[in-house]
């Protein structure tokens, strides 16, 4: 092959490698984006579960306070 043709073939091969690299990068970014979305969904679910646990904790705490007060009312410290 003449040098000009060799140069054009080389440039074409380099261009094809660049395109292949871009495609690999785009597919990698798509996979990362999907993974981020999955993680965001899991975080939202964990946040909801945490809020439910926190609410349950507050309800139990109020219930215990109520029971404690009822016991104090049943057994006063200074009976009259």
Short mmCIF file of N, CA and C in Angstrom, two decimals:
data_model
loop_
_atom_site.label_atom_id
_atom_site.label_comp_id
_atom_site.label_asym_id
_atom_site.label_seq_id
_atom_site.Cartn_x
_atom_site.Cartn_y
_atom_site.Cartn_z
N UNK A 1 0.84 -1.18 0.00
CA UNK A 1 0.00 0.00 0.00
C UNK A 1 0.89 1.24 0.00
N UNK A 2 0.35 2.24 -0.62
CA UNK A 2 1.11 3.49 -0.62
C UNK A 2 0.96 4.17 0.74
N UNK A 3 1.87 5.04 1.10
CA UNK A 3 1.87 5.67 2.42
C UNK A 3 0.57 6.43 2.74
N UNK A 4 0.00 7.06 1.74
CA UNK A 4 -1.24 7.82 1.98
C UNK A 4 -2.37 6.88 2.38
N UNK A 5 -2.48 5.76 1.70
CA UNK A 5 -3.52 4.77 2.00
C UNK A 5 -3.28 4.18 3.38
N UNK A 6 -2.03 3.89 3.70
CA UNK A 6 -1.69 3.33 5.01
C UNK A 6 -2.08 4.32 6.11
N UNK A 7 -1.81 5.59 5.87
CA UNK A 7 -2.16 6.61 6.86
C UNK A 7 -3.68 6.68 7.05
N UNK A 8 -4.44 6.63 5.96
CA UNK A 8 -5.90 6.70 6.04
C UNK A 8 -6.46 5.47 6.74
N UNK A 9 -5.90 4.30 6.47
CA UNK A 9 -6.35 3.08 7.13
C UNK A 9 -6.05 3.18 8.63
N UNK A 10 -4.90 3.66 8.96
CA UNK A 10 -4.52 3.83 10.37
C UNK A 10 -5.47 4.80 11.07
N UNK A 11 -5.77 5.91 10.44
CA UNK A 11 -6.69 6.88 11.01
C UNK A 11 -8.09 6.28 11.18
N UNK A 12 -8.52 5.50 10.19
CA UNK A 12 -9.82 4.84 10.28
C UNK A 12 -9.85 3.85 11.43
N UNK A 13 -8.78 3.08 11.60
CA UNK A 13 -8.72 2.14 12.72
C UNK A 13 -8.73 2.87 14.06
N UNK A 14 -8.01 3.97 14.15
CA UNK A 14 -8.01 4.77 15.38
C UNK A 14 -9.40 5.33 15.68
N UNK A 15 -10.08 5.78 14.64
CA UNK A 15 -11.43 6.30 14.80
C UNK A 15 -12.37 5.20 15.30
N UNK A 16 -12.22 4.01 14.74
CA UNK A 16 -13.06 2.88 15.17
C UNK A 16 -12.78 2.52 16.63
N UNK A 17 -11.54 2.58 17.04
CA UNK A 17 -11.19 2.31 18.44
C UNK A 17 -11.80 3.37 19.35
N UNK A 18 -11.76 4.63 18.92
CA UNK A 18 -12.36 5.70 19.71
C UNK A 18 -13.86 5.51 19.85
N UNK A 19 -14.50 5.13 18.76
CA UNK A 19 -15.95 4.89 18.78
C UNK A 19 -16.25 3.72 19.72
N UNK A 20 -15.46 2.67 19.63
CA UNK A 20 -15.65 1.52 20.51
C UNK A 20 -15.48 1.92 21.97
N UNK A 21 -14.48 2.75 22.23
CA UNK A 21 -14.24 3.23 23.59
C UNK A 21 -15.41 4.07 24.08
N UNK A 22 -15.95 4.93 23.21
CA UNK A 22 -17.11 5.74 23.58
C UNK A 22 -18.32 4.88 23.89
N UNK A 23 -18.53 3.83 23.09
CA UNK A 23 -19.66 2.92 23.32
C UNK A 23 -19.48 2.21 24.66
N UNK A 24 -18.26 1.75 24.95
CA UNK A 24 -17.98 1.11 26.23
C UNK A 24 -18.24 2.07 27.39
N UNK A 25 -17.81 3.31 27.22
CA UNK A 25 -18.02 4.32 28.26
C UNK A 25 -19.50 4.57 28.48
N UNK A 26 -20.25 4.69 27.40
CA UNK A 26 -21.69 4.94 27.52
C UNK A 26 -22.40 3.77 28.19
N UNK A 27 -22.03 2.55 27.84
CA UNK A 27 -22.67 1.40 28.48
C UNK A 27 -22.27 1.32 29.95
N UNK A 28 -21.03 1.69 30.25
CA UNK A 28 -20.58 1.73 31.64
C UNK A 28 -21.35 2.78 32.43
N UNK A 29 -21.55 3.94 31.83
CA UNK A 29 -22.32 5.00 32.48
C UNK A 29 -23.77 4.58 32.69
N UNK A 30 -24.33 3.89 31.71
CA UNK A 30 -25.71 3.41 31.84
C UNK A 30 -25.81 2.42 32.99
N UNK A 31 -24.84 1.52 33.11
CA UNK A 31 -24.85 0.55 34.20
C UNK A 31 -24.71 1.27 35.54
N UNK A 32 -23.83 2.26 35.62
CA UNK A 32 -23.66 3.02 36.86
C UNK A 32 -24.93 3.79 37.21
N UNK A 33 -25.55 4.36 36.21
CA UNK A 33 -26.78 5.11 36.43
C UNK A 33 -27.87 4.19 36.98
N UNK A 34 -27.98 3.01 36.42
CA UNK A 34 -28.96 2.05 36.88
C UNK A 34 -28.67 1.63 38.33
N UNK A 35 -27.41 1.42 38.63
CA UNK A 35 -27.01 1.04 39.99
C UNK A 35 -27.33 2.16 40.98
N UNK A 36 -27.08 3.40 40.59
CA UNK A 36 -27.40 4.54 41.46
C UNK A 36 -28.90 4.60 41.72
N UNK A 37 -29.68 4.37 40.69
CA UNK A 37 -31.15 4.38 40.84
C UNK A 37 -31.60 3.29 41.81
N UNK A 38 -31.03 2.10 41.69
CA UNK A 38 -31.36 1.01 42.61
C UNK A 38 -31.00 1.40 44.05
N UNK A 39 -29.83 1.97 44.22
CA UNK A 39 -29.39 2.38 45.56
C UNK A 39 -30.28 3.49 46.12
N UNK A 40 -30.68 4.42 45.27
CA UNK A 40 -31.59 5.48 45.72
C UNK A 40 -32.91 4.90 46.18
N UNK A 41 -33.44 3.93 45.43
CA UNK A 41 -34.70 3.29 45.83
C UNK A 41 -34.55 2.57 47.15
N UNK A 42 -33.44 1.90 47.34
CA UNK A 42 -33.21 1.20 48.61
C UNK A 42 -33.09 2.19 49.76
N UNK A 43 -32.43 3.31 49.53
CA UNK A 43 -32.30 4.32 50.57
C UNK A 43 -33.68 4.89 50.94
N UNK A 44 -34.53 5.12 49.95
CA UNK A 44 -35.88 5.61 50.23
C UNK A 44 -36.64 4.60 51.07
N UNK A 45 -36.52 3.32 50.73
CA UNK A 45 -37.20 2.27 51.49
C UNK A 45 -36.66 2.22 52.92
N UNK A 46 -35.34 2.32 53.08
CA UNK A 46 -34.76 2.32 54.42
C UNK A 46 -35.22 3.54 55.22
N UNK A 47 -35.33 4.67 54.58
CA UNK A 47 -35.80 5.88 55.25
C UNK A 47 -37.24 5.70 55.72
N UNK A 48 -38.08 5.10 54.88
CA UNK A 48 -39.48 4.83 55.27
C UNK A 48 -39.53 3.87 56.46
N UNK A 49 -38.72 2.83 56.39
CA UNK A 49 -38.70 1.86 57.49
C UNK A 49 -38.20 2.49 58.78
N UNK A 50 -37.18 3.34 58.67
CA UNK A 50 -36.67 4.03 59.85
C UNK A 50 -37.74 4.92 60.46
N UNK A 51 -38.47 5.65 59.62
CA UNK A 51 -39.55 6.51 60.12
C UNK A 51 -40.61 5.69 60.82
N UNK A 52 -40.95 4.52 60.26
CA UNK A 52 -41.93 3.64 60.91
C UNK A 52 -41.42 3.17 62.27
N UNK A 53 -40.14 2.79 62.33
CA UNK A 53 -39.57 2.35 63.60
C UNK A 53 -39.54 3.48 64.61
N UNK A 54 -39.21 4.67 64.16
CA UNK A 54 -39.18 5.82 65.04
C UNK A 54 -40.57 6.12 65.59
N UNK A 55 -41.58 6.04 64.73
CA UNK A 55 -42.95 6.28 65.17
C UNK A 55 -43.38 5.20 66.16
N UNK A 56 -43.05 3.96 65.88
CA UNK A 56 -43.38 2.86 66.79
C UNK A 56 -42.69 3.06 68.13
N UNK A 57 -41.43 3.49 68.10
CA UNK A 57 -40.69 3.75 69.33
C UNK A 57 -41.39 4.83 70.16
N UNK A 58 -41.81 5.92 69.51
CA UNK A 58 -42.48 7.00 70.22
C UNK A 58 -43.80 6.52 70.82
N UNK A 59 -44.54 5.70 70.08
CA UNK A 59 -45.81 5.16 70.59
C UNK A 59 -45.56 4.28 71.80
N UNK A 60 -44.56 3.42 71.73
CA UNK A 60 -44.23 2.54 72.86
C UNK A 60 -43.78 3.35 74.06
N UNK A 61 -42.99 4.39 73.81
CA UNK A 61 -42.50 5.23 74.89
C UNK A 61 -43.66 5.92 75.59
N UNK A 62 -44.61 6.44 74.81
CA UNK A 62 -45.79 7.08 75.40
C UNK A 62 -46.61 6.06 76.19
N UNK A 63 -46.73 4.86 75.66
CA UNK A 63 -47.48 3.80 76.35
C UNK A 63 -46.81 3.46 77.68
N UNK A 64 -45.49 3.36 77.69
CA UNK A 64 -44.76 3.08 78.93
C UNK A 64 -44.92 4.21 79.94
N UNK A 65 -44.89 5.43 79.48
CA UNK A 65 -45.12 6.56 80.39
C UNK A 65 -46.50 6.49 81.01
N UNK A 66 -47.47 6.13 80.18
CA UNK A 66 -48.84 6.00 80.67
C UNK A 66 -48.93 4.88 81.71
N UNK A 67 -48.31 3.75 81.44
CA UNK A 67 -48.31 2.64 82.39
C UNK A 67 -47.60 3.03 83.69
N UNK A 68 -46.51 3.74 83.57
CA UNK A 68 -45.76 4.19 84.74
C UNK A 68 -46.62 5.10 85.60
N UNK A 69 -47.35 6.01 84.96
CA UNK A 69 -48.23 6.91 85.70
C UNK A 69 -49.35 6.13 86.36
N UNK A 70 -49.90 5.16 85.69
CA UNK A 70 -50.97 4.33 86.27
C UNK A 70 -50.45 3.58 87.50
N UNK A 71 -49.22 3.06 87.41
CA UNK A 71 -48.64 2.37 88.56
C UNK A 71 -48.42 3.35 89.72
N UNK A 72 -47.97 4.54 89.43
CA UNK A 72 -47.79 5.54 90.48
C UNK A 72 -49.12 5.89 91.13
N UNK A 73 -50.16 5.95 90.30
CA UNK A 73 -51.49 6.24 90.85
C UNK A 73 -52.00 5.10 91.73
N UNK A 74 -51.64 3.87 91.37
CA UNK A 74 -52.06 2.71 92.17
C UNK A 74 -51.29 2.62 93.49
N UNK A 75 -50.03 2.98 93.45
CA UNK A 75 -49.17 2.88 94.62
C UNK A 75 -48.51 4.22 94.90
N UNK A 76 -49.23 5.13 95.46
CA UNK A 76 -48.62 6.43 95.75
C UNK A 76 -47.50 6.30 96.77
N UNK A 77 -46.52 7.16 96.65
CA UNK A 77 -45.36 7.10 97.56
C UNK A 77 -45.74 7.55 98.95
N UNK A 78 -46.58 8.53 99.07
CA UNK A 78 -47.03 9.04 100.37
C UNK A 78 -48.51 8.81 100.52
N UNK A 79 -48.90 7.61 100.95
CA UNK A 79 -50.35 7.37 101.06
C UNK A 79 -50.96 8.25 102.15
N UNK A 80 -52.17 8.68 101.90
CA UNK A 80 -52.86 9.56 102.86
C UNK A 80 -53.62 8.78 103.87
#
